[in-house]
Tab-separated table of C-alpha atoms and ligand atoms in Angstrom:
chain	number	residue	atom	x	y	z
A	1	MET	CA	-106.883	34.461	39.676
A	2	CYS	CA	-106.701	35.621	36.080
A	3	THR	CA	-110.039	35.676	34.249
A	4	HIS	CA	-110.688	32.357	32.456
A	5	ALA	CA	-107.770	30.622	34.227
A	6	ASP	CA	-110.263	28.060	35.524
A	7	THR	CA	-111.547	27.130	32.051
A	8	MET	CA	-108.661	27.899	29.681
A	9	TRP	CA	-105.202	26.368	29.630
A	10	ASN	CA	-103.720	29.670	28.484
A	11	PRO	CA	-106.125	32.626	28.590
A	12	ILE	CA	-103.300	34.913	27.432
A	13	LEU	CA	-103.662	33.357	23.987
A	14	GLU	CA	-107.141	31.815	24.035
A	15	ALA	CA	-108.894	35.046	25.062
A	16	MET	CA	-106.566	37.409	23.206
A	17	ASP	CA	-108.416	40.143	21.322
A	18	GLU	CA	-108.849	39.385	17.651
A	19	GLU	CA	-106.650	42.147	16.295
A	20	ARG	CA	-103.679	41.044	18.396
A	21	LEU	CA	-104.386	37.416	17.529
A	22	ARG	CA	-104.130	38.180	13.803
A	23	SER	CA	-100.870	40.093	14.418
A	24	LEU	CA	-99.535	37.112	16.329
A	25	GLN	CA	-100.504	34.798	13.475
A	26	LEU	CA	-98.730	36.966	10.926
A	27	LYS	CA	-95.576	37.170	13.005
A	28	LYS	CA	-95.552	33.420	13.586
A	29	PHE	CA	-96.291	32.647	9.932
A	30	GLN	CA	-93.375	34.827	8.831
A	31	ARG	CA	-91.122	33.073	11.345
A	32	ILE	CA	-91.950	29.500	10.265
A	33	LEU	CA	-91.817	30.434	6.571
A	34	ARG	CA	-88.318	31.816	6.996
A	35	TRP	CA	-87.278	28.777	9.033
A	36	ALA	CA	-88.529	26.367	6.345
A	37	TYR	CA	-86.952	28.442	3.566
A	38	GLU	CA	-83.563	28.610	5.252
A	39	ARG	CA	-83.410	25.046	6.577
A	40	SER	CA	-85.237	22.780	4.132
A	41	PRO	CA	-83.972	22.336	0.551
A	42	PHE	CA	-87.462	21.100	-0.373
A	43	HIS	CA	-89.194	24.272	0.809
A	44	ARG	CA	-86.501	26.559	-0.623
A	45	ARG	CA	-86.853	24.967	-4.057
A	46	LEU	CA	-90.654	25.105	-3.878
A	47	TYR	CA	-90.638	28.804	-2.999
A	48	ARG	CA	-87.897	29.829	-5.409
A	49	GLU	CA	-89.680	28.102	-8.274
A	50	ALA	CA	-92.724	30.215	-7.405
A	51	GLY	CA	-90.541	33.349	-7.247
A	52	LEU	CA	-91.293	33.791	-3.561
A	53	GLU	CA	-88.921	35.064	-0.872
A	54	PRO	CA	-89.912	35.043	2.828
A	55	ASP	CA	-89.948	38.868	2.912
A	56	ASP	CA	-92.757	38.857	0.334
A	57	VAL	CA	-95.260	37.929	3.057
A	58	ARG	CA	-96.034	41.244	4.762
A	59	THR	CA	-99.708	40.758	5.639
A	60	LEU	CA	-101.993	37.802	6.287
A	61	GLU	CA	-103.495	38.425	2.836
A	62	ASP	CA	-100.043	37.702	1.341
A	63	VAL	CA	-100.066	34.181	2.771
A	64	VAL	CA	-101.906	32.833	-0.287
A	65	LYS	CA	-98.841	33.647	-2.402
A	66	VAL	CA	-96.963	30.842	-0.618
A	67	PRO	CA	-97.190	27.567	-2.576
A	68	LYS	CA	-99.149	24.796	-0.897
A	69	VAL	CA	-97.585	21.487	0.068
A	70	GLU	CA	-99.404	18.312	-0.995
A	71	LYS	CA	-99.029	14.974	0.703
A	72	SER	CA	-97.845	13.462	-2.574
A	73	MET	CA	-94.859	15.867	-2.590
A	74	MET	CA	-93.897	14.667	0.875
A	75	ARG	CA	-94.041	11.052	-0.255
A	76	GLU	CA	-91.814	11.754	-3.249
A	77	ILE	CA	-88.923	13.207	-1.294
A	78	GLN	CA	-88.847	10.829	1.666
A	79	CYS	CA	-86.653	7.703	1.980
A	80	LYS	CA	-83.717	9.801	0.794
A	81	ASP	CA	-80.986	11.473	2.847
A	82	PRO	CA	-81.202	12.524	5.568
A	83	TYR	CA	-82.806	9.110	5.762
A	84	PRO	CA	-85.733	8.519	5.953
A	85	TYR	CA	-87.089	12.075	5.967
A	86	GLY	CA	-85.355	13.560	2.926
A	87	GLU	CA	-85.122	17.251	2.215
A	88	LEU	CA	-88.050	18.266	4.404
A	89	LEU	CA	-85.925	17.945	7.503
A	90	CYS	CA	-84.917	21.291	9.037
A	91	VAL	CA	-82.689	20.056	11.854
A	92	ASP	CA	-79.685	17.738	12.124
A	93	LEU	CA	-80.797	14.130	12.052
A	94	GLU	CA	-79.306	13.629	15.494
A	95	GLU	CA	-81.739	16.196	16.919
A	96	VAL	CA	-84.688	13.987	15.944
A	97	THR	CA	-86.108	12.123	18.928
A	98	GLU	CA	-89.452	10.853	17.641
A	99	PHE	CA	-90.508	8.935	14.558
A	100	ARG	CA	-94.155	8.754	13.543
A	101	GLN	CA	-95.923	7.944	10.300
A	102	THR	CA	-99.340	8.486	8.797
A	103	SER	CA	-101.731	5.552	8.573
A	104	GLY	CA	-101.395	5.328	4.818
A	105	THR	CA	-105.162	5.427	4.281
A	106	THR	CA	-104.656	7.406	1.072
A	107	GLY	CA	-101.384	5.841	-0.118
A	108	GLN	CA	-97.765	5.315	0.954
A	109	PRO	CA	-97.376	6.482	4.601
A	110	VAL	CA	-95.636	9.813	5.199
A	111	TYR	CA	-92.825	9.793	7.760
A	112	GLN	CA	-92.696	12.515	10.342
A	113	ALA	CA	-89.691	13.602	12.387
A	114	ASP	CA	-90.062	15.443	15.684
A	115	THR	CA	-87.483	16.809	18.109
A	116	TRP	CA	-87.862	17.186	21.873
A	117	GLU	CA	-89.036	20.736	21.212
A	118	ASP	CA	-91.653	19.427	18.791
A	119	TRP	CA	-92.767	16.771	21.202
A	120	GLU	CA	-93.205	19.377	23.962
A	121	TRP	CA	-95.261	21.337	21.452
A	122	TRP	CA	-97.439	18.306	20.640
A	123	SER	CA	-98.246	17.737	24.300
A	124	GLU	CA	-98.835	21.466	24.762
A	125	CYS	CA	-101.404	21.478	21.955
A	126	TRP	CA	-103.127	18.570	23.675
A	127	ALA	CA	-103.036	20.379	27.004
A	128	TYR	CA	-105.165	23.133	25.402
A	129	ILE	CA	-107.615	20.455	24.230
A	130	LEU	CA	-107.936	18.490	27.439
A	131	PHE	CA	-108.140	21.497	29.759
A	132	ALA	CA	-110.891	22.978	27.571
A	133	GLN	CA	-112.784	19.691	27.898
A	134	GLY	CA	-112.642	19.728	31.673
A	135	TYR	CA	-109.774	17.321	32.339
A	136	ARG	CA	-108.087	18.199	35.627
A	137	LYS	CA	-105.400	16.828	37.929
A	138	ARG	CA	-107.907	14.602	39.712
A	139	ASP	CA	-108.687	12.649	36.531
A	140	ARG	CA	-107.439	9.135	35.967
A	141	VAL	CA	-107.242	8.865	32.192
A	142	PHE	CA	-107.345	5.474	30.517
A	143	ILE	CA	-105.937	5.315	26.995
A	144	PRO	CA	-107.100	2.167	25.175
A	145	PHE	CA	-104.835	2.667	22.202
A	146	GLY	CA	-102.253	0.427	20.550
A	147	TYR	CA	-99.164	2.578	21.175
A	148	ASN	CA	-97.153	2.305	17.961
A	149	VAL	CA	-95.844	4.291	14.966
A	150	PHE	CA	-99.115	6.225	14.645
A	151	VAL	CA	-99.168	9.425	16.682
A	152	ALA	CA	-102.891	9.174	17.584
A	153	PHE	CA	-103.175	9.251	21.372
A	154	TRP	CA	-99.470	9.352	22.184
A	155	ALA	CA	-99.659	13.126	22.407
A	156	GLY	CA	-102.952	12.873	24.325
A	157	HIS	CA	-101.095	10.741	26.849
A	158	TYR	CA	-98.377	13.353	27.333
A	159	GLY	CA	-100.865	16.229	27.272
A	160	ALA	CA	-102.880	14.595	30.072
A	161	GLU	CA	-99.687	14.008	32.017
A	162	LYS	CA	-98.771	17.694	31.592
A	163	LEU	CA	-102.128	18.663	33.113
A	164	GLY	CA	-101.285	16.498	36.085
A	165	CYS	CA	-103.756	13.711	35.338
A	166	GLU	CA	-102.868	10.140	36.185
A	167	VAL	CA	-102.487	8.327	32.876
A	168	VAL	CA	-103.118	4.608	32.428
A	169	PRO	CA	-101.705	3.283	29.139
A	170	GLY	CA	-104.161	0.609	28.001
A	171	GLY	CA	-101.936	-0.614	25.175
A	172	VAL	CA	-101.700	-4.278	24.244
A	173	LEU	CA	-104.733	-5.502	26.133
A	174	SER	CA	-107.879	-7.094	24.750
A	175	THR	CA	-111.029	-4.978	24.805
A	176	GLU	CA	-112.380	-7.059	27.697
A	177	ALA	CA	-109.146	-6.655	29.681
A	178	ARG	CA	-109.201	-2.908	29.091
A	179	ILE	CA	-112.746	-2.595	30.388
A	180	LEU	CA	-111.964	-4.639	33.477
A	181	LYS	CA	-108.856	-2.538	34.155
A	182	MET	CA	-110.881	0.661	33.787
A	183	GLN	CA	-113.426	-0.739	36.223
A	184	GLU	CA	-110.784	-1.846	38.713
A	185	LEU	CA	-108.982	1.520	38.627
A	186	ARG	CA	-112.163	3.627	38.440
A	187	ALA	CA	-110.818	5.527	35.453
A	188	THR	CA	-112.690	8.824	34.994
A	189	ALA	CA	-111.830	9.682	31.378
A	190	MET	CA	-110.603	8.067	28.195
A	191	MET	CA	-109.649	8.725	24.607
A	192	GLY	CA	-110.393	6.774	21.459
A	193	THR	CA	-111.951	6.732	18.019
A	194	PRO	CA	-115.764	7.061	18.045
A	195	THR	CA	-115.990	3.592	16.502
A	196	TYR	CA	-113.939	1.987	19.220
A	197	MET	CA	-115.784	3.818	21.988
A	198	LEU	CA	-119.040	2.288	20.724
A	199	ASN	CA	-117.437	-1.104	20.245
A	200	MET	CA	-116.051	-1.079	23.798
A	201	ALA	CA	-119.421	-0.211	25.308
A	202	ASP	CA	-120.996	-3.029	23.317
A	203	VAL	CA	-118.388	-5.547	24.508
A	204	ALA	CA	-118.874	-4.360	28.096
A	205	ARG	CA	-122.616	-4.976	27.906
A	206	THR	CA	-122.770	-8.140	25.843
A	207	LYS	CA	-119.633	-10.028	26.897
A	208	LEU	CA	-118.985	-8.830	30.444
A	209	GLY	CA	-122.454	-7.913	31.655
A	210	ILE	CA	-121.142	-4.451	32.551
A	211	ASP	CA	-123.381	-1.424	32.021
A	212	PRO	CA	-120.850	1.408	31.531
A	213	PRO	CA	-122.949	4.318	32.909
A	214	LYS	CA	-123.764	2.355	36.076
A	215	ASP	CA	-120.769	0.108	36.577
A	216	LEU	CA	-117.877	2.297	35.392
A	217	TRP	CA	-116.624	5.768	36.336
A	218	ILE	CA	-115.902	7.236	32.882
A	219	ARG	CA	-117.365	10.752	32.755
A	220	ARG	CA	-115.588	12.314	29.792
A	221	ILE	CA	-114.348	10.905	26.511
A	222	THR	CA	-112.174	12.634	23.935
A	223	CYS	CA	-112.520	11.319	20.427
A	224	ALA	CA	-110.293	11.644	17.385
A	225	GLY	CA	-109.466	9.930	14.137
A	226	GLU	CA	-112.973	9.995	12.640
A	227	PRO	CA	-115.648	12.679	12.344
A	228	GLY	CA	-118.069	10.703	14.573
A	229	ALA	CA	-117.887	12.818	17.729
A	230	SER	CA	-119.084	15.802	15.702
A	231	ILE	CA	-121.919	13.830	14.076
A	232	PRO	CA	-124.821	14.491	16.488
A	233	ALA	CA	-126.362	10.997	16.261
A	234	THR	CA	-123.026	9.265	16.866
A	235	LYS	CA	-122.075	11.627	19.688
A	236	LYS	CA	-125.437	10.948	21.370
A	237	ARG	CA	-124.939	7.194	21.053
A	238	ILE	CA	-121.507	7.298	22.670
A	239	GLU	CA	-122.741	9.618	25.432
A	240	GLU	CA	-125.659	7.313	26.209
A	241	ALA	CA	-123.554	4.155	26.000
A	242	TRP	CA	-121.059	5.498	28.545
A	243	GLY	CA	-123.062	8.016	30.559
A	244	ALA	CA	-120.251	10.440	29.757
A	245	LYS	CA	-119.680	13.734	27.970
A	246	VAL	CA	-118.113	13.182	24.556
A	247	PHE	CA	-115.779	15.756	23.049
A	248	ASP	CA	-114.267	15.938	19.597
A	249	HIS	CA	-110.798	17.041	18.639
A	250	VAL	CA	-108.985	17.114	15.310
A	251	GLY	CA	-105.381	16.571	14.409
A	252	ALA	CA	-103.107	14.827	11.961
A	253	THR	CA	-99.614	13.379	11.998
A	254	GLU	CA	-98.199	15.878	9.519
A	255	ILE	CA	-100.036	18.852	11.087
A	256	GLY	CA	-100.503	18.502	14.840
A	257	ALA	CA	-103.574	18.715	17.087
A	258	TRP	CA	-105.187	21.835	15.687
A	259	GLY	CA	-108.795	21.972	16.884
A	260	TYR	CA	-110.954	21.096	19.853
A	261	GLU	CA	-114.439	21.185	21.248
A	262	CYS	CA	-114.812	23.078	24.534
A	263	GLN	CA	-117.153	22.342	27.448
A	264	GLU	CA	-119.832	24.609	25.977
A	265	GLN	CA	-120.135	22.132	23.091
A	266	PRO	CA	-121.265	24.846	20.668
A	267	GLY	CA	-121.710	22.485	17.713
A	268	GLY	CA	-118.243	23.099	16.408
A	269	LEU	CA	-114.555	23.028	17.206
A	270	HIS	CA	-112.240	25.862	18.156
A	271	VAL	CA	-109.204	26.200	15.936
A	272	ASN	CA	-106.125	26.768	18.084
A	273	GLU	CA	-105.322	29.965	16.223
A	274	ALA	CA	-102.296	30.775	18.360
A	275	MET	CA	-100.587	27.606	17.156
A	276	PHE	CA	-102.095	27.189	13.678
A	277	LEU	CA	-103.223	29.235	10.723
A	278	VAL	CA	-106.310	27.712	9.143
A	279	GLU	CA	-107.334	28.910	5.705
A	280	ILE	CA	-110.377	27.668	3.813
A	281	GLU	CA	-110.384	27.630	0.036
A	282	ASP	CA	-112.908	26.739	-2.609
A	283	PRO	CA	-111.859	23.265	-3.861
A	284	GLU	CA	-112.737	24.146	-7.442
A	285	THR	CA	-111.640	27.767	-7.870
A	286	GLY	CA	-108.945	27.902	-5.194
A	287	GLU	CA	-110.408	31.228	-3.974
A	288	SER	CA	-110.109	31.946	-0.242
A	289	ILE	CA	-113.312	31.599	1.747
A	290	HIS	CA	-113.642	33.997	4.668
A	291	GLU	CA	-117.399	34.022	5.166
A	292	PRO	CA	-119.078	31.627	7.597
A	293	GLY	CA	-121.259	28.763	6.421
A	294	LYS	CA	-119.460	28.049	3.174
A	295	VAL	CA	-117.725	24.676	2.946
A	296	GLY	CA	-114.211	24.541	1.551
A	297	LYS	CA	-110.913	22.758	1.777
A	298	MET	CA	-108.593	23.444	4.675
A	299	VAL	CA	-105.045	24.669	4.067
A	300	ILE	CA	-103.141	24.734	7.335
A	301	THR	CA	-99.872	25.954	8.813
A	302	ALA	CA	-98.423	24.829	12.140
A	303	PHE	CA	-96.489	27.809	13.453
A	304	ASP	CA	-94.167	26.104	15.878
A	305	ARG	CA	-93.273	22.705	14.484
A	306	MET	CA	-89.594	22.790	13.698
A	307	ALA	CA	-88.058	19.478	12.529
A	308	GLN	CA	-90.451	18.964	9.663
A	309	PRO	CA	-92.508	22.120	9.264
A	310	CYS	CA	-96.084	22.164	8.081
A	311	VAL	CA	-96.487	25.311	5.979
A	312	ARG	CA	-99.651	25.706	3.931
A	313	PHE	CA	-100.384	21.997	3.905
A	314	ASP	CA	-103.260	21.030	1.629
A	315	SER	CA	-105.100	18.838	4.124
A	316	LYS	CA	-108.077	17.905	1.899
A	317	ASP	CA	-110.308	18.246	4.981
A	318	LEU	CA	-113.625	19.954	4.350
A	319	ILE	CA	-114.584	22.550	6.930
A	320	MET	CA	-116.540	25.789	7.291
A	321	TRP	CA	-116.354	28.745	9.659
A	322	ALA	CA	-119.204	29.119	12.142
A	323	ASP	CA	-120.941	32.475	12.145
A	324	GLU	CA	-121.136	32.777	15.909
A	325	ARG	CA	-118.625	33.169	18.675
A	326	CYS	CA	-118.523	30.569	21.400
A	327	PRO	CA	-119.985	31.597	24.777
A	328	CYS	CA	-116.888	30.159	26.495
A	329	GLY	CA	-114.993	33.403	25.889
A	330	ARG	CA	-112.314	32.039	23.574
A	331	THR	CA	-111.540	34.274	20.619
A	332	PHE	CA	-110.301	31.267	18.651
A	333	ARG	CA	-112.826	30.873	15.841
A	334	LEU	CA	-115.113	27.844	15.535
A	335	ILE	CA	-115.464	25.507	12.606
A	336	LYS	CA	-119.064	24.401	12.425
A	337	GLY	CA	-119.742	20.680	12.785
A	338	GLY	CA	-116.032	19.794	12.996
A	339	VAL	CA	-114.360	18.246	9.978
A	340	LEU	CA	-117.207	17.554	7.587
A	341	GLY	CA	-115.366	15.044	5.443
A	342	ARG	CA	-112.505	14.918	3.011
A	343	VAL	CA	-112.354	16.156	-0.532
A	344	ASP	CA	-111.466	12.584	-1.549
A	345	ASP	CA	-114.499	11.169	0.332
A	346	ILE	CA	-117.096	13.229	-1.441
A	347	THR	CA	-117.994	11.054	-4.325
A	348	LYS	CA	-120.596	11.047	-7.054
A	349	VAL	CA	-122.985	8.111	-6.908
A	350	LYS	CA	-125.702	7.925	-9.564
A	351	GLY	CA	-124.774	11.496	-10.421
A	352	VAL	CA	-125.442	12.731	-6.868
A	353	LEU	CA	-122.716	14.121	-4.583
A	354	LEU	CA	-122.537	11.931	-1.502
A	355	ALA	CA	-120.703	12.519	1.804
A	356	PRO	CA	-120.334	9.264	3.791
A	357	THR	CA	-120.947	11.171	7.053
A	358	ALA	CA	-124.558	11.762	5.931
A	359	ILE	CA	-125.157	7.990	5.884
A	360	GLU	CA	-123.638	7.660	9.353
A	361	GLU	CA	-125.930	10.384	10.702
A	362	VAL	CA	-128.987	8.476	9.394
A	363	VAL	CA	-127.958	4.997	10.568
A	364	ARG	CA	-126.940	6.173	14.033
A	365	SER	CA	-130.152	8.160	14.490
A	366	ILE	CA	-132.275	5.002	14.306
A	367	PRO	CA	-132.146	3.477	17.799
A	368	GLU	CA	-133.056	-0.059	16.680
A	369	LEU	CA	-129.934	-0.275	14.519
A	370	ALA	CA	-126.626	-1.443	15.977
A	371	ASP	CA	-123.566	0.806	15.725
A	372	GLU	CA	-121.905	-0.877	12.769
A	373	TYR	CA	-122.810	-0.563	9.130
A	374	GLU	CA	-121.091	-0.869	5.761
A	375	VAL	CA	-121.625	0.941	2.471
A	376	ILE	CA	-120.453	-0.595	-0.800
A	377	VAL	CA	-120.596	1.229	-4.113
A	378	THR	CA	-120.186	-0.797	-7.283
A	379	ARG	CA	-120.811	-0.259	-10.972
A	380	GLU	CA	-122.613	-2.636	-13.284
A	381	GLY	CA	-122.327	-1.475	-16.864
A	382	ASP	CA	-123.085	2.245	-16.707
A	383	MET	CA	-125.105	1.948	-13.511
A	384	ASP	CA	-123.878	2.775	-10.034
A	385	ARG	CA	-125.232	0.591	-7.257
A	386	ILE	CA	-125.054	1.454	-3.598
A	387	ALA	CA	-125.541	-1.211	-0.969
A	388	LEU	CA	-125.986	-0.605	2.747
A	389	LYS	CA	-125.464	-3.389	5.260
A	390	VAL	CA	-126.871	-2.886	8.744
A	391	GLU	CA	-127.523	-4.879	11.911
A	392	LEU	CA	-130.530	-4.770	14.243
A	393	ARG	CA	-129.793	-4.582	17.941
A	394	PRO	CA	-130.699	-7.850	19.764
A	395	GLU	CA	-133.663	-6.186	21.505
A	396	ALA	CA	-135.067	-4.983	18.155
A	397	GLN	CA	-135.250	-8.372	16.433
A	398	GLY	CA	-138.455	-8.762	14.404
A	399	LYS	CA	-138.687	-5.051	13.583
A	400	GLU	CA	-136.854	-5.339	10.267
A	401	GLN	CA	-139.682	-4.147	8.029
A	402	GLU	CA	-140.524	-1.147	10.141
A	403	VAL	CA	-136.877	-0.113	10.471
A	404	ARG	CA	-136.252	-0.612	6.762
A	405	GLY	CA	-139.070	1.808	5.940
A	406	ARG	CA	-137.644	4.519	8.182
A	407	LEU	CA	-134.140	3.927	6.891
A	408	VAL	CA	-135.198	4.223	3.249
A	409	ASP	CA	-137.116	7.452	3.927
A	410	GLN	CA	-134.328	9.076	5.935
A	411	LEU	CA	-131.615	8.092	3.471
A	412	ARG	CA	-133.662	9.461	0.596
A	413	LEU	CA	-134.228	12.693	2.521
A	414	LYS	CA	-130.627	13.205	3.667
A	415	THR	CA	-128.671	11.848	0.692
A	416	ASN	CA	-131.144	11.873	-2.184
A	417	LEU	CA	-130.260	8.279	-3.095
A	418	GLY	CA	-131.884	4.848	-3.064
A	419	TYR	CA	-129.947	2.009	-1.414
A	420	GLU	CA	-130.033	-1.784	-1.556
A	421	ILE	CA	-130.438	-2.418	2.166
A	422	THR	CA	-129.636	-5.765	3.749
A	423	PHE	CA	-129.912	-6.781	7.400
A	424	HIS	CA	-127.160	-8.906	8.902
A	425	PRO	CA	-126.987	-10.854	12.167
A	426	TYR	CA	-126.010	-8.746	15.158
A	427	GLY	CA	-122.213	-8.747	15.571
A	428	SER	CA	-121.436	-10.019	12.058
A	429	LEU	CA	-120.190	-6.793	10.428
A	430	PRO	CA	-116.527	-5.860	11.021
A	431	ARG	CA	-115.623	-4.114	14.302
A	432	TYR	CA	-112.726	-1.643	14.349
A	433	GLU	CA	-110.239	-0.427	16.949
A	434	GLY	CA	-108.696	2.332	14.894
A	435	LYS	CA	-110.070	4.231	11.940
A	436	ALA	CA	-113.050	2.403	10.525
A	437	ARG	CA	-113.366	1.676	6.792
A	438	ARG	CA	-117.103	1.492	6.374
A	439	PHE	CA	-117.389	3.165	2.992
A	440	LYS	CA	-116.068	1.028	0.158
A	441	ASP	CA	-116.124	2.429	-3.332
A	442	LEU	CA	-115.251	-0.569	-5.491
A	443	ARG	CA	-115.689	1.396	-8.717
A	444	LYS	CA	-112.233	2.888	-8.185
A	445	GLN	CA	-110.727	-0.602	-8.126
A	446	GLY	CA	-112.434	-1.482	-11.372
A	447	GLY	CA	-114.956	-3.566	-9.420
B	1	MET	CA	-107.107	37.370	43.873
B	2	GLU	CA	-109.955	39.576	45.161
B	3	GLU	CA	-110.344	43.288	44.527
B	4	ALA	CA	-111.533	45.526	47.358
B	5	SER	CA	-115.017	45.490	45.805
B	6	GLY	CA	-115.057	41.671	45.976
B	7	GLN	CA	-115.012	41.456	42.187
B	8	ARG	CA	-112.644	39.080	40.445
B	9	ARG	CA	-109.634	40.802	38.991
B	10	VAL	CA	-109.862	40.753	35.225
B	11	SER	CA	-106.246	41.520	34.494
B	12	GLY	CA	-103.778	38.771	33.721
B	13	PRO	CA	-100.207	38.278	34.847
B	14	ASP	CA	-97.469	40.801	34.100
B	15	LEU	CA	-96.088	39.413	30.842
B	16	GLU	CA	-92.913	41.485	31.029
B	17	ILE	CA	-91.937	39.957	34.337
B	18	LEU	CA	-92.833	36.461	33.097
B	19	ALA	CA	-90.779	36.949	29.939
B	20	ARG	CA	-87.762	38.072	31.960
B	21	LEU	CA	-88.036	34.942	34.102
B	22	VAL	CA	-88.253	32.736	30.998
B	23	ALA	CA	-85.118	34.397	29.634
B	24	LYS	CA	-83.343	33.703	32.921
B	25	ILE	CA	-84.264	30.017	32.761
B	26	GLU	CA	-82.948	29.831	29.215
B	27	GLU	CA	-79.762	31.649	30.071
B	28	ALA	CA	-79.108	29.296	32.983
B	29	ALA	CA	-79.862	26.203	30.880
B	30	HIS	CA	-77.524	27.365	28.102
B	31	GLU	CA	-74.812	27.984	30.659
B	32	LEU	CA	-75.320	24.495	32.076
B	33	VAL	CA	-74.766	23.072	28.582
B	34	GLU	CA	-71.607	25.141	28.120
B	35	ARG	CA	-70.168	24.212	31.497
B	36	ALA	CA	-71.085	20.528	31.312
B	37	CYS	CA	-67.615	19.509	30.028
B	38	GLY	CA	-69.353	16.964	27.848
B	39	ILE	CA	-71.113	15.226	30.738
B	40	GLN	CA	-74.323	14.020	29.124
B	41	ALA	CA	-76.249	13.834	32.379
B	42	ILE	CA	-75.907	17.602	32.630
B	43	GLU	CA	-76.041	18.555	28.972
B	44	ARG	CA	-79.086	16.519	27.986
B	45	ASN	CA	-81.117	17.482	31.052
B	46	ALA	CA	-80.331	21.139	30.419
B	47	ARG	CA	-81.394	20.661	26.782
B	48	ARG	CA	-84.636	19.174	28.017
B	49	ILE	CA	-85.253	22.293	30.119
B	50	LEU	CA	-84.764	24.345	26.953
B	51	ALA	CA	-87.335	22.242	25.094
B	52	SER	CA	-89.827	23.053	27.872
B	53	SER	CA	-88.879	26.702	28.234
B	54	ARG	CA	-89.513	27.157	24.519
B	55	ILE	CA	-93.196	26.433	25.230
B	56	LEU	CA	-93.178	29.160	27.890
B	57	ARG	CA	-91.683	31.404	25.233
B	58	LEU	CA	-94.597	30.598	22.884
B	59	ASN	CA	-97.157	31.099	25.638
B	60	VAL	CA	-95.737	34.231	27.210
B	61	CYS	CA	-93.008	35.944	25.168
B	62	ASP	CA	-94.579	35.780	21.686
B	63	PRO	CA	-97.725	37.695	22.699
B	64	LEU	CA	-95.607	40.238	24.546
B	65	GLU	CA	-93.508	41.006	21.476
B	66	LEU	CA	-96.487	42.110	19.362
C	1	ZN	ZN1	-115.840	27.446	23.309
């Protein structure tokens, strides 16, 4: 047995020495850059306008010369021929076998074409994730996800299948029906957004009288779509609610599944550096950040995605390199704390920079509070106001004053802001299946 | 596989041999496409093999060619 073959999907790449890994990245970057330049009129125009030819990239340091692609550029050129992908498409339209689109959280959805080759690549990237998280052939994986135009757990489904797991598609079922099916089939693992994982556990307890750690067989959960599984307080809540290990992974429709937590759970995610080039840059100066511990914006390249390549995509995700290697033996570097937020999410309230994940960490660390909360920022005259709506768990009724005191102190400590806190009846705040929208900045809508 | 000392072998598979086998799969799949006389049941299934063998190429052949 090859060393690490029991813990790594592909130790040839995952445990490759760093020097060879960087050589591999350069070679693969050069290959995808040339492919995009030769096949996509959009990329060719972008590069020619910058005076760049593919041969100009000779070292990894040269990569920064390649112009970045913004989501807004992708929106502008789509819905034209070859319809609906426009000039980003690098293959004949008839080679496209998969359509997906982004959720449109930040504007008009972006359409994404994939070929069979791309789809194999998607499931391969997920195979790296799931194997690293301990999924094996014996697992029966339940996927409580509305299979549709969003890529989300589609690729997780096919990745699990590739590992040899038995996959149960829990598509158009109610939450109650999904839980009962998981119980009946003794499903051992599942995938979902952190929000929905908490919501499901709550429904199991309150509506079905099922205690997930005792009455169900779920022992590992892979989360995506929100930063929650990398927020310690949220991760702990999901782990306790299910009696399962919770793992984070990160991906995006226009990028691919690029990072994953391993079984060592080192407080960060491995970047799949054999499949992706992750660069971090200072959002204000645009300078590259190589040192650990300094937060910046991720610019990412997917080396092997062919139909609609992702070359130096400006993801707007905020990340930082960890300063330590993971004990698991992977050479793939770690990003500390997962995706820390998005450039667009970091907002100034009352003159203070605020990351919504900091509020989540506080709310979820107070055991008396239920999982849901809502933050609303408004402006009255020149004054910003920030309201926080929370719910007490049924067993904590009557403790409002005590909890309020702790909440105020912790919020002040972690975010340096004062909030107008209101308590709402348990179960009255919105529950989400997909990506939650708990942070509402109404100032941007003129509210 | 165990070494005489009982220690686990630390070496991996022979990438050159693996890469040759991947090339053989691809060669055979391409030939299937060429000889399919337009029969889709042959052509498309051979194409599907090529979509999978490309992943073997990424996993095995790319690191070998460094
Ligand atoms: Zn690790």
